[in-house]
Amino acid sequence: MTATTNRPLRHAVIGAGMAGILAAIKLKQRGEHFVVYEKAAKIGGTWRENRYPGLSCDVPAHAYTYSFEPYPEWQAYYATGSEVQGYFEQVVAKYRLAEDIRFNSEVSALDWDAGTSQWTVTLADGSRDVFDVVIAASGVLHHPRLPDIEGLNSFEGPAFHTARWDDTAPIEGAKVGLIGSGSTGIQIVTAINKKVDKLVHFQRSPQWVMPVPQFQYTEEEREAFRRDPALIDAIRFADEYIGNIKRFTDAITDIDGPQMTMIEDVCRQHFESSIRDPELKEKLRPNYRAACKRLIYSWCYYEEVQHPAVFVETGKVARVEPKGVRMADGTFHELDTLILATGFQADKFIRPAGVTGENGMTLDAFWATRPTAHYAVTLPHFPNLFMLNGPTGPVGNFSLIDIAERQWDYIDQLIDLLRNGEAASVMPTVEAHNAYEERRIAAAKTTIFGSGCTSWYLDATGVPASWPWSYDAFADAMAKPVLSEYAIRTLVAA
Ligand code: NAP
């Protein structure tokens, strides 16, 4: 076997959301051949699909940007969803990525050919192309989870998932039902409570809420950001954000330590001092530890949920009927519109695309117990397939852009082996991945996410599906792949 140097590579990037755009920029800057496959007609991923009222990004806006594309134009400390979408659109325009993106092109299959060390990418329309590298950037919170409630289809008014917002649905002056009290449901309460005649918020579990400040930037401040990007860095790298991330990851991994105690104290104090009506207070009091579910960051939820138009319904839903929702105790809520803020199937990732790797191994088979990836990025049995924001990456109230950028640095070093001809294919060994996953699972069970609540952070076996160590440990792991954990195969000379 001999190696070939300076091999020109063909890359397929799947998804034109935040992570796919990142990969596209990096590959374009290298002058390499790549195609981005996007199943929709527009870029933006989660920010394209979610347009519900109240949508905002609960990561400070100046920290929710690519490190190389600061954005002086943010209107407020926390940006609205449409502003975030606008940010990605202008980045795509600046790097002229539209010409590299194939819109309305859903990838339906990926098949590895060990003979050529290449992936065949098949689209839903049956067309195919061949690539050396596949970057899966298809997102996590992408496939809506609809509740299994009897009679849901019998509702006469509009009933829709929050990621499929129906602009024609009556909200103003209407009787609106909202099922779900995750980050999405909470944001919707704060945005429509004053518009509706009545909002019935069906809440299966209450939430802990971390109070955060929100304020608008003035035009003078934006002008200063334009002139001096160091002012943006001062926000992005301020202790209020970076320090909080580190304290937060310390807290979730040391659940009886001082940082977690502080988070719990702040949330409890916020709760106790904010809710005036004793009956409502008991409805909103969580019976699990703060940060077990994803913490709600809000500057206004507790105030807005106390608006007289809002009724928090904590009873058991019996069924949906044509004119509303019937509770198990017989109570009936007549509704014009029913909003389903019931979350996402967070275990799908690139699926339902069929992925077949070495020796016929399928992704469905490899992920039969739980979705897993080596350091959240690579997969044994699936050479030259790299995941951005794949399974078991860090989760929490911080910027997934930063996570994706660090993952890209790791991936890029592995792709270098292909570029310089040291390898035709690269993937983690089964042994290295199993050892990693064993350590990860053991640690994940001791994090706050595993402390006794339900959430999308848990896999089908109840184990937190996330990075279970500190943020610094993640940064260290992404800085340099440990090549002894990888099966590196060289090219066979023709
Ligand atoms: P989610 O956190 O999974 O919450 C789903 C909600 O629906 C929960 O309250 C759940 O109750 C409830 N639910 C599900 N099935 C139900 C059923 N059959 N009957 C009654 N209630 C049901 O989903 P999400 O709110 O869409 O948020 C998902 C994630 O998106 C967030 O955690 C966050 O990562 C991201 N997000 C981020 C932002 C942001 O500002 N950056 C904003 C929105 C969303 P239980 O808790 O009892 O299961």
XYZ file of C-alpha atoms and ligand atoms in Angstrom, residues 52 56-58 141 147-149 179-185 187 204-205 293-294 341-344 454 456, ligand 1:
74
model
C -43.566 31.195 16.760
C -35.839 34.481 20.976
C -32.408 33.005 21.406
C -31.641 32.606 25.088
C -34.278 19.543 17.357
C -48.450 14.308 21.558
C -50.286 11.030 21.593
C -53.588 12.497 22.799
C -49.739 22.203 25.398
C -46.164 22.048 26.677
C -44.040 24.128 29.016
C -40.522 23.715 27.689
C -38.478 26.694 26.475
C -40.850 27.042 23.514
C -44.146 26.950 25.425
C -41.757 31.898 25.347
C -47.571 18.580 32.564
C -44.417 19.662 34.428
C -34.577 19.838 32.546
C -33.069 22.543 30.359
C -45.308 23.004 22.108
C -44.465 19.388 22.738
C -40.842 19.321 21.641
C -38.846 17.249 19.212
C -38.041 13.704 32.287
C -35.316 15.403 25.861
P -39.335 20.400 25.284
O -38.354 21.116 26.125
O -39.081 18.988 24.950
O -40.738 20.555 26.023
C -41.865 19.851 25.594
C -43.013 20.164 26.525
O -44.154 19.477 26.080
C -42.763 19.716 27.953
O -43.345 20.637 28.818
C -43.492 18.373 28.004
O -43.901 18.012 29.291
C -44.688 18.690 27.139
N -45.313 17.521 26.553
C -44.772 16.664 25.657
N -45.650 15.712 25.328
C -46.792 15.987 26.032
C -48.054 15.375 26.136
N -48.348 14.253 25.440
N -48.962 15.926 26.978
C -48.668 17.021 27.672
N -47.489 17.653 27.625
C -46.559 17.135 26.811
O -39.572 21.153 23.871
P -39.371 22.697 23.507
O -40.010 23.578 24.511
O -39.771 22.836 22.093
O -37.833 22.932 23.656
C -36.912 22.003 23.093
C -35.546 22.606 23.136
O -35.446 23.569 22.094
C -35.172 23.375 24.362
O -34.836 22.579 25.455
C -34.004 24.159 23.834
O -32.858 23.358 23.771
C -34.477 24.508 22.450
N -35.094 25.842 22.475
C -34.259 26.875 22.656
C -34.762 28.126 22.706
C -33.815 29.249 22.903
O -34.208 30.289 23.321
N -32.527 29.083 22.619
C -36.124 28.367 22.583
C -36.965 27.288 22.393
C -36.429 26.020 22.342
P -42.909 17.207 30.306
O -41.859 18.208 30.712
O -43.777 16.774 31.397
O -42.336 16.074 29.499
